[in-house]
Short mmCIF file of C-alpha atoms in Angstrom, two decimals:
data_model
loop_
_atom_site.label_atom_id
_atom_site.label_comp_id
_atom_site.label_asym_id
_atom_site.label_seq_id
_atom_site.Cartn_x
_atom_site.Cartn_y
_atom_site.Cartn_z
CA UNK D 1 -36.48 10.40 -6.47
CA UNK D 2 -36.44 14.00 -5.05
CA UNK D 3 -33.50 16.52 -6.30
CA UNK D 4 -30.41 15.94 -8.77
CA UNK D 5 -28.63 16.30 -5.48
CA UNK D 6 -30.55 13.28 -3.82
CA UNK D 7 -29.76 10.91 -6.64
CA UNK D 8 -26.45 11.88 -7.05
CA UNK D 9 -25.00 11.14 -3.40
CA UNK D 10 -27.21 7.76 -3.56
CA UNK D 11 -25.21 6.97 -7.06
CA UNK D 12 -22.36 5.86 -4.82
CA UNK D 13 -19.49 5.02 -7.61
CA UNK D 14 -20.61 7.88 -10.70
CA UNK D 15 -20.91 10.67 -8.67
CA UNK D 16 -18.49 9.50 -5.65
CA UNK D 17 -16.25 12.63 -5.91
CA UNK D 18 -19.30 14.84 -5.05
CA UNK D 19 -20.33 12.73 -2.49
CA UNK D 20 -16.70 13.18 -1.04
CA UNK D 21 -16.51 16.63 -1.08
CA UNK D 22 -19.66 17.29 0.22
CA UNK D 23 -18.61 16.26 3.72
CA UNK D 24 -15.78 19.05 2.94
CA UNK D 25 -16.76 21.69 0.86
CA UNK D 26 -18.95 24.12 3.09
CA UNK D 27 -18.24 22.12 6.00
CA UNK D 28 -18.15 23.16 9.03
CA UNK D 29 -17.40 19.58 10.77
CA UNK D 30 -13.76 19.51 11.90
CA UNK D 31 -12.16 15.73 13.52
CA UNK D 32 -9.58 16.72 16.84
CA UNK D 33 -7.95 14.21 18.99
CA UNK D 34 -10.32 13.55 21.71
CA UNK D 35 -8.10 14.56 24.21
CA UNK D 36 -8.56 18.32 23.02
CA UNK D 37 -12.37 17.74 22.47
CA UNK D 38 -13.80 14.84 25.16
CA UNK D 39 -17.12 14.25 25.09
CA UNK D 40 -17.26 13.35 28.79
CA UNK D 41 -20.39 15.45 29.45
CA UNK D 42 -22.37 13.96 25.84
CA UNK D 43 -24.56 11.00 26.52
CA UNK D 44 -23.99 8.79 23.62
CA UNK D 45 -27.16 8.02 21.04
CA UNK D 46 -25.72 4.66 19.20
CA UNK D 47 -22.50 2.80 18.96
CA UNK D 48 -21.13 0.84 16.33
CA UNK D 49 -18.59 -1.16 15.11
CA UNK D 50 -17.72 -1.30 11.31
CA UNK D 51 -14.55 -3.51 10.08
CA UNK D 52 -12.33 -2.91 7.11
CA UNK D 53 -13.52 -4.61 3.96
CA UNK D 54 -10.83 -7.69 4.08
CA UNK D 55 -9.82 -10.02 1.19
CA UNK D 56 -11.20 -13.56 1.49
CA UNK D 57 -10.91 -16.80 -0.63
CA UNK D 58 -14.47 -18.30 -0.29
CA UNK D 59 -14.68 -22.32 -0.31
CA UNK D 60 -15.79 -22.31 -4.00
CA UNK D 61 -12.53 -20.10 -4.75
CA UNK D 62 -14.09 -16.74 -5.22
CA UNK D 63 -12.30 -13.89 -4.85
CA UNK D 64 -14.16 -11.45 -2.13
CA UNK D 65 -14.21 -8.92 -0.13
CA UNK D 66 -15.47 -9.01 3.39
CA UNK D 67 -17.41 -6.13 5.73
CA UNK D 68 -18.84 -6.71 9.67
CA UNK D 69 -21.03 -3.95 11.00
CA UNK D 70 -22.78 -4.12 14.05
CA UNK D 71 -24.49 -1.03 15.47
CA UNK D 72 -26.83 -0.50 18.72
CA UNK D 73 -28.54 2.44 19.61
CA UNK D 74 -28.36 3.51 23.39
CA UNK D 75 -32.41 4.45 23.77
CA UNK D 76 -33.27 0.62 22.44
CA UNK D 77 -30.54 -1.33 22.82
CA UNK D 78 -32.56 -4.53 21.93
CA UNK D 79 -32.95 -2.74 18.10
CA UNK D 80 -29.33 -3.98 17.49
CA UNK D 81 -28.30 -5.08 14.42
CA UNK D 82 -25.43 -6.55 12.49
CA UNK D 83 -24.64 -6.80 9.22
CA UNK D 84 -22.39 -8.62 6.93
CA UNK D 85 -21.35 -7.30 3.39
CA UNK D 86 -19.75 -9.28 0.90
CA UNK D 87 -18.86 -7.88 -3.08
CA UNK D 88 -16.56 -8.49 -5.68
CA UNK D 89 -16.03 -7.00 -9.14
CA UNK D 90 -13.95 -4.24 -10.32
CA UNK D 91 -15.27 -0.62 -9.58
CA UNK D 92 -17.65 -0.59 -12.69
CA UNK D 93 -19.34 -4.57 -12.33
CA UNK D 94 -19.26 -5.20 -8.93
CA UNK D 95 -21.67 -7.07 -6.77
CA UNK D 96 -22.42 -6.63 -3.21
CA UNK D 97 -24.34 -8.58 -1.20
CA UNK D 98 -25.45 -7.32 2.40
CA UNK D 99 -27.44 -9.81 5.40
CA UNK D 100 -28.55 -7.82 7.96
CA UNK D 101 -29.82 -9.85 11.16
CA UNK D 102 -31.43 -8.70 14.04
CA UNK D 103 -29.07 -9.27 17.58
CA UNK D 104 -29.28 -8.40 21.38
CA UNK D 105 -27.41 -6.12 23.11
CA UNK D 106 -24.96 -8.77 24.27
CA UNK D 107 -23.76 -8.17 20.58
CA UNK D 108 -21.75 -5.76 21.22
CA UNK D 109 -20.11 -5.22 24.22
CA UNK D 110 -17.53 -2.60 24.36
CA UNK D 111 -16.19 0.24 26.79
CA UNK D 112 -15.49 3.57 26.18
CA UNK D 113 -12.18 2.71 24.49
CA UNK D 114 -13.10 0.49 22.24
CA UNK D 115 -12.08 -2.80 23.70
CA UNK D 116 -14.56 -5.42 24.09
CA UNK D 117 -16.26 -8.20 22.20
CA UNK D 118 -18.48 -8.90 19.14
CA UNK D 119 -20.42 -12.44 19.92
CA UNK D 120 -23.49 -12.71 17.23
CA UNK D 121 -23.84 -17.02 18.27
CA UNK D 122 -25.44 -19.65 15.79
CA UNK D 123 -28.73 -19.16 17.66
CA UNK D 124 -28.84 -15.54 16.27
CA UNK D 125 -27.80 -16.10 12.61
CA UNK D 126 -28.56 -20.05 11.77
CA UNK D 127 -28.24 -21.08 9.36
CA UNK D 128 -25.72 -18.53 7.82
CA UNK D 129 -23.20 -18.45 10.60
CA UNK D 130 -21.46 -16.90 13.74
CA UNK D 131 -18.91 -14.69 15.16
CA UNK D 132 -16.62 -14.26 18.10
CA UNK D 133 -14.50 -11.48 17.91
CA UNK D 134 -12.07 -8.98 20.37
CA UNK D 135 -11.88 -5.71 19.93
CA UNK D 136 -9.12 -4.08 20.97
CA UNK D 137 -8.28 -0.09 20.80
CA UNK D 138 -5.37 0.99 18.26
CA UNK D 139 -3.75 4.57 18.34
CA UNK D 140 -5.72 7.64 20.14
CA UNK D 141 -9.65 8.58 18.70
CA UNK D 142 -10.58 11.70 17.43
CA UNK D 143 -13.98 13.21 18.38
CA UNK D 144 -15.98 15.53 15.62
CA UNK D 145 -17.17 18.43 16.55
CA UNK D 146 -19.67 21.08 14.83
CA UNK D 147 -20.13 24.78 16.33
CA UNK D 148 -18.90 23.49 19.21
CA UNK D 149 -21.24 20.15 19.56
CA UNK D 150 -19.54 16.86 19.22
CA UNK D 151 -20.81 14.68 16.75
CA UNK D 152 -19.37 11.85 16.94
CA UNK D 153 -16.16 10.09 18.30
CA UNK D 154 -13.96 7.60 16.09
CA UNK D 155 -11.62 4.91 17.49
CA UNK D 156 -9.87 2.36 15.71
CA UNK D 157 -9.73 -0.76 16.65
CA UNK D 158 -7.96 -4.47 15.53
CA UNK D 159 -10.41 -7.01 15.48
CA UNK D 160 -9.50 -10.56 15.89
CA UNK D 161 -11.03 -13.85 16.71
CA UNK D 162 -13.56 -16.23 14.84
CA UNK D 163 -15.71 -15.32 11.58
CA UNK D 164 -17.81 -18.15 9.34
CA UNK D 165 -20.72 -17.09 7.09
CA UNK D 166 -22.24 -19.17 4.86
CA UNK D 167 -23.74 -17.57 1.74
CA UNK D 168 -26.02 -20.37 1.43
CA UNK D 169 -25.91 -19.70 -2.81
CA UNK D 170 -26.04 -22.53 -5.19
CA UNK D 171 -25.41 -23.07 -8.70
CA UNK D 172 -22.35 -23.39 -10.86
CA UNK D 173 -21.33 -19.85 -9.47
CA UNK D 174 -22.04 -19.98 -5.98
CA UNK D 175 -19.93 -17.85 -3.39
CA UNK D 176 -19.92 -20.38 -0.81
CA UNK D 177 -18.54 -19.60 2.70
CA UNK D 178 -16.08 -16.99 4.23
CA UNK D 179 -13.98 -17.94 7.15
CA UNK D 180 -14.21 -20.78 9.72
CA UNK D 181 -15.98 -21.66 13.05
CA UNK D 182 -12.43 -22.74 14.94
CA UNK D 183 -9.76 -21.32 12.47
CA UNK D 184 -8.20 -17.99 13.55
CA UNK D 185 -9.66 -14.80 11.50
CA UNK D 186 -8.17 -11.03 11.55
CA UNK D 187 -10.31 -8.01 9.55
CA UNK D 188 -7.25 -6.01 8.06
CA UNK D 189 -7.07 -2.21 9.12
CA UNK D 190 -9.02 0.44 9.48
CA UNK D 191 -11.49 -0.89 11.61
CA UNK D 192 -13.69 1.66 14.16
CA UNK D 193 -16.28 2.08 16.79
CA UNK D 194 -17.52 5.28 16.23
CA UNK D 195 -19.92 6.67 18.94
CA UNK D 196 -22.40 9.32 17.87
CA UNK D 197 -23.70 11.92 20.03
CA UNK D 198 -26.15 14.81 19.50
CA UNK D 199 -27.98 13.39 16.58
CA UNK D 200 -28.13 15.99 13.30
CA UNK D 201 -26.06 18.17 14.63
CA UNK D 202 -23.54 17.58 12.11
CA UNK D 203 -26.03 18.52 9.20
CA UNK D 204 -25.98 22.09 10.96
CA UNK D 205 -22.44 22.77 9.19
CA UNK D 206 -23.36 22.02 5.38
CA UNK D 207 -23.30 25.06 3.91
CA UNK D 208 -26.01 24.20 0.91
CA UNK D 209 -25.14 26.86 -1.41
CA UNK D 210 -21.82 25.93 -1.45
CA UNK D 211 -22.31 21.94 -2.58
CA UNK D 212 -20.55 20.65 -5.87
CA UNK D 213 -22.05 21.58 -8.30
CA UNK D 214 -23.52 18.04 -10.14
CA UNK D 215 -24.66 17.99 -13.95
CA UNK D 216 -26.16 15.62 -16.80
CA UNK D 217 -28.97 13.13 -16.36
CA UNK D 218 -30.45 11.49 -13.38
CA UNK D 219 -32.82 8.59 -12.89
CA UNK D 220 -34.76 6.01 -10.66
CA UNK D 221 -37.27 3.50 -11.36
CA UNK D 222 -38.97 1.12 -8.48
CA UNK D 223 -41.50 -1.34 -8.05
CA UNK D 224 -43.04 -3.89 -5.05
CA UNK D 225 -42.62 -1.32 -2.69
CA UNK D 226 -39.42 -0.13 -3.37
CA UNK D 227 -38.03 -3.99 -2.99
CA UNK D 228 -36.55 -3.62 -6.68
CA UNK D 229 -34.38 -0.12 -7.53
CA UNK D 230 -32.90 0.83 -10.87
CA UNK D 231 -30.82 3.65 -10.35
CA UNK D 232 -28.78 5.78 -13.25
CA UNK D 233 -27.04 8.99 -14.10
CA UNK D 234 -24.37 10.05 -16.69
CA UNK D 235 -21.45 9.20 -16.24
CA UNK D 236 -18.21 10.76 -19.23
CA UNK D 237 -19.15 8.98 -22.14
CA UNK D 238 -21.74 6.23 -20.97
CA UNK D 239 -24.20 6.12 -18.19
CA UNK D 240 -23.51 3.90 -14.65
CA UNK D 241 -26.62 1.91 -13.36
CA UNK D 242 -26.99 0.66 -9.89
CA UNK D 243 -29.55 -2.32 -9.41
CA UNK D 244 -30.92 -3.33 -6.21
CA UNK D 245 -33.31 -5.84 -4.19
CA UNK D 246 -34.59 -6.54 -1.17
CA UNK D 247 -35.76 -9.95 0.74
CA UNK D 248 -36.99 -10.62 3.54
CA UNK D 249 -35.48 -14.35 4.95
CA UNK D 250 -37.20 -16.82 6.21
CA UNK D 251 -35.21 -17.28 8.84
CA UNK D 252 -33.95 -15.98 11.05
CA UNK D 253 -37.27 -14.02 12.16
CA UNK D 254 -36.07 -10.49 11.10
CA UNK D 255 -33.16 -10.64 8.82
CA UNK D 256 -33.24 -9.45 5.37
CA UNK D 257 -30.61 -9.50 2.51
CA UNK D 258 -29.94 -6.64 -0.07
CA UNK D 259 -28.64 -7.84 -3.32
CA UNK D 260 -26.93 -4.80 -5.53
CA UNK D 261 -24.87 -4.56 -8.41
CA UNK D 262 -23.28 -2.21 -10.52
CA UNK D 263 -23.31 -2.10 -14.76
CA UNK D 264 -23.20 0.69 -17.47
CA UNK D 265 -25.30 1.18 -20.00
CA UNK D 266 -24.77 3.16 -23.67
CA UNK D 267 -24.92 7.02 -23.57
CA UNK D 268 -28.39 7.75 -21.81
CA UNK D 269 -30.40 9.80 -24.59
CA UNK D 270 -32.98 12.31 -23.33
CA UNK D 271 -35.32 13.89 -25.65
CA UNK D 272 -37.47 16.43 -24.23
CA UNK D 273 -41.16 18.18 -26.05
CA UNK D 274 -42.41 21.27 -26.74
CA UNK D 275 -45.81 20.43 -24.26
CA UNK D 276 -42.94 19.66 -21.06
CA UNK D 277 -42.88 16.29 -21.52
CA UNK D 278 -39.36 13.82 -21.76
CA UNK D 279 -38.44 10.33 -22.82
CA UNK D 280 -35.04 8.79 -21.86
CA UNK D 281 -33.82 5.88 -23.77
CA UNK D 282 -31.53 3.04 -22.05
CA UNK D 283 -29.61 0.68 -23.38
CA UNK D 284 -27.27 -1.95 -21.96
CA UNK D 285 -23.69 -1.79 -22.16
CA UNK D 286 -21.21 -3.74 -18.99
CA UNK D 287 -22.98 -6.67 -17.03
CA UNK D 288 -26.11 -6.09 -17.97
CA UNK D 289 -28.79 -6.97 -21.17
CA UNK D 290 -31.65 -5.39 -22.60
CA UNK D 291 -33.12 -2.02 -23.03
CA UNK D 292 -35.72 0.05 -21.77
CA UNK D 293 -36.82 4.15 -21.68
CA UNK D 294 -38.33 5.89 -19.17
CA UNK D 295 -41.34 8.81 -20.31
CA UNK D 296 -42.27 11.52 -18.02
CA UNK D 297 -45.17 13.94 -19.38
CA UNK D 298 -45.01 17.34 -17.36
CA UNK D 299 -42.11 18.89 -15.55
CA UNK D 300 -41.27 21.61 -13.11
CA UNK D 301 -37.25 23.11 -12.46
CA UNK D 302 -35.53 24.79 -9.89
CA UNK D 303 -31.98 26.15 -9.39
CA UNK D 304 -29.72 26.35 -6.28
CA UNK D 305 -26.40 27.83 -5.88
CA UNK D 306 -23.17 25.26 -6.24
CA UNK D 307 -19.18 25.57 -6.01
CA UNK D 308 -17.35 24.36 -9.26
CA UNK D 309 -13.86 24.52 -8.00
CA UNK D 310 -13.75 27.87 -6.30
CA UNK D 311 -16.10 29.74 -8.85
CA UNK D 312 -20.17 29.97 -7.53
CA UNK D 313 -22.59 29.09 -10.17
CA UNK D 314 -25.91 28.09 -10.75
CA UNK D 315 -27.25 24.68 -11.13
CA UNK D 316 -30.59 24.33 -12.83
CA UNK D 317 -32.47 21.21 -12.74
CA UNK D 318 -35.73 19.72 -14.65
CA UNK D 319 -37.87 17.14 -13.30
CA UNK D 320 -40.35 14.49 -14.41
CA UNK D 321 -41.35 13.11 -11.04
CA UNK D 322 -43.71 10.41 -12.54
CA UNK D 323 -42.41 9.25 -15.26
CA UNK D 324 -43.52 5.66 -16.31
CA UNK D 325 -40.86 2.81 -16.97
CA UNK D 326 -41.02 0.93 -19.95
CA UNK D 327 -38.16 -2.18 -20.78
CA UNK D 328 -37.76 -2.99 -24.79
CA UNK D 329 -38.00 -6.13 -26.67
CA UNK D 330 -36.16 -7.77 -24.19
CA UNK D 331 -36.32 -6.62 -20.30
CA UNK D 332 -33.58 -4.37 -19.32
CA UNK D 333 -31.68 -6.66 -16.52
CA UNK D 334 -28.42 -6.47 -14.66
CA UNK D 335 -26.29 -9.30 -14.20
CA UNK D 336 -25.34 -11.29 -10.67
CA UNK D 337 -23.47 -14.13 -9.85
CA UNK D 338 -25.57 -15.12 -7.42
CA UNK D 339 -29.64 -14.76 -6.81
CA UNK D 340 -30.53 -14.26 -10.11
CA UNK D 341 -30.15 -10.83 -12.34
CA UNK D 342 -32.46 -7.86 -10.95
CA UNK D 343 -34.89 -6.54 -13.88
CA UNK D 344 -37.92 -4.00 -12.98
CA UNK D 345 -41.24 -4.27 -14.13
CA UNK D 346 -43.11 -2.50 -17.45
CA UNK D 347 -44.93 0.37 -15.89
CA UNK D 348 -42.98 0.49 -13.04
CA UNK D 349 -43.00 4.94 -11.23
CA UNK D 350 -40.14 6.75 -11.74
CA UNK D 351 -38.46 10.22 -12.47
CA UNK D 352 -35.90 11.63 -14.42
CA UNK D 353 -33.60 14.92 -13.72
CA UNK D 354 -31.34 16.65 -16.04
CA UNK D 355 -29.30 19.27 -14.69
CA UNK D 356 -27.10 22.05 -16.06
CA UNK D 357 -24.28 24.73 -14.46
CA UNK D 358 -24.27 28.09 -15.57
#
């Protein structure tokens, strides 16, 4: 974990105000109809295609939510991907699950409007599926633009046609499969191909000492490479907790799935030394079990400027970058549905923040 500010944008529900704003507050970035703003003259960088999230009825009866993404970058077109998220839950115990499979450039296959296809066969996803959609362009795009570069251009798009994808889960609680190989499917609106140009331009108009200014206590825990996350801050009265893991399929050569899911925990406690050093006790509250505490032995802080409202202030953060994890009696874990609950490791590196506003 690096600053307060880096784990609260990746704590995507807690903190998802801040996250929000930041693409506001300070922002230079502006969206105008392309018309006013075409970026005839821009070569484009990557393209890609991202449905709404659309309300399924899996073939065990699950309530879900489904998400296509498929994006190609221009310089390596055969680095395609496409992705397929599926969740459920309510906004504090949901569970996402994302496949991510490598895909040629015959993928994707639109024009500059947005019409086109999306063709990912059986021979690029077996044995979890296929898809064979049309895109076609709705409304007029709008292009963003910072100090006078575009960014990127947004279009949106219906997308109709044939979606199956088999979760290939088992158990009692198994999600089964979404959609059909010869029934008729429709993603519900908004749906977009958004073409970037000029990559980081955009970063060029966030004013940094004008972000929201985030408080309370931050932390992060990992272990086999960063293939299992624990991820918490405060959140009002209790503390949110984001799991996540990563695994590599065996086939199709390539694709991976990325397992999260979200729980809260009891109030986090941090108890700081005289000598610098910190211990943070955690303890499971909402779709998860077990306990654990994280202990960090030396610190260092620094403070940035941040916008509360419209009043400047300080924020003032303290970190133990290498702290040591440590589960209780029983193994802090969080709850899935499907593939098991994630837990991390005794011993496991990881880092705690606490920040403060003056």
């Amino acid at each position: 974990m690096g600053t307060g500010r880096e784990v609260a944008g990746r704590s995507k529900r807690a903190l998802a105000p801040m996250v929000a704003a930041v693409a506001v507050i300070g922002s230079g970035i502006i969206a105008v109809p392309s018309a006013l703003a075409a970026p005839a003259t821009d070569a484009v960088t990557s393209q890609s295609l991202q449905s709404s999230y659309t309300h399924v009825v899996s073939s065990t009866g699950r309530k879900l939510q489904v998400q296509l993404n498929v994006e190609q970058p221009a310089a390596a077109p055969s680095g395609a991907t496409a992705t397929i998220t599926l969740r459920k839950g309510s906004s504090e115990t949901s569970e996402l699950h994302v496949w991510t499979f490598p895909v040629t450039a015959a993928a994707l296959q639109l024009d500059a409007s947005g019409a086109g296809t999306v063709d990912v066969p059986d021979s690029a996803m077996s044995p979890f599926g296929q898809i064979s959609l049309t895109s076609a362009p709705v409304g007029d795009p709008t292009t963003q633009t910072c100090k006078g570069q575009n960014v990127s251009r947004t279009q949106a798009v219906s997308l109709t046609g044939t979606f199956f994808f088999d979760t290939r889960s088992k158990g009692r609680r198994a999600w089964g499969t979404v959609g059909s190989t010869t029934e008729p499917f429709s993603f519900g609106s908004p749906n977009k191909v958004v073409s970037q140009y000029n990559p980081g331009a955009g970063s060029a108009c966030v004013d940094f000492n004008n972000l929201p200014c985030p408080s309370g206590v931050f932390w992060s825990t990992n272990e086999k490479g960063g293939a299992l996350n624990f991820e918490g801050v405060t959140a009002g009265r209790h503390g949110e907790l984001i799991a996540s893991r990563t695994v590599d399929l065996s086939t199709p050569p390539g694709a991976t799935r990325n397992d999260e899911s979200f729980a809260t925990t009891k109030p986090l406690k941090l108890t700081t030394t005289s000598g610098g050093g910190a211990s943070l006790s955690v303890k499971a509250d909402t779709n998860s079990s077990g306990r654990a505490k994280l202990i960090g032995k030396s610190s260092s802080t620094d403070s940035n400027n941040c916008k509360d409202g419209t009043k400047k202030k300080v924020e003032t953060t303290t970190f133990w970058r290498n702290a040591k994890y440590k589960n209780g009696t029983k193994h802090l874990a969080v709850h899935e549905q499907i593939f098991g609950a994630i837990k991390i490791a005794n011993n496991s590196n990881g880092s705690l923040t606490s920040s403060t506003i003056s």
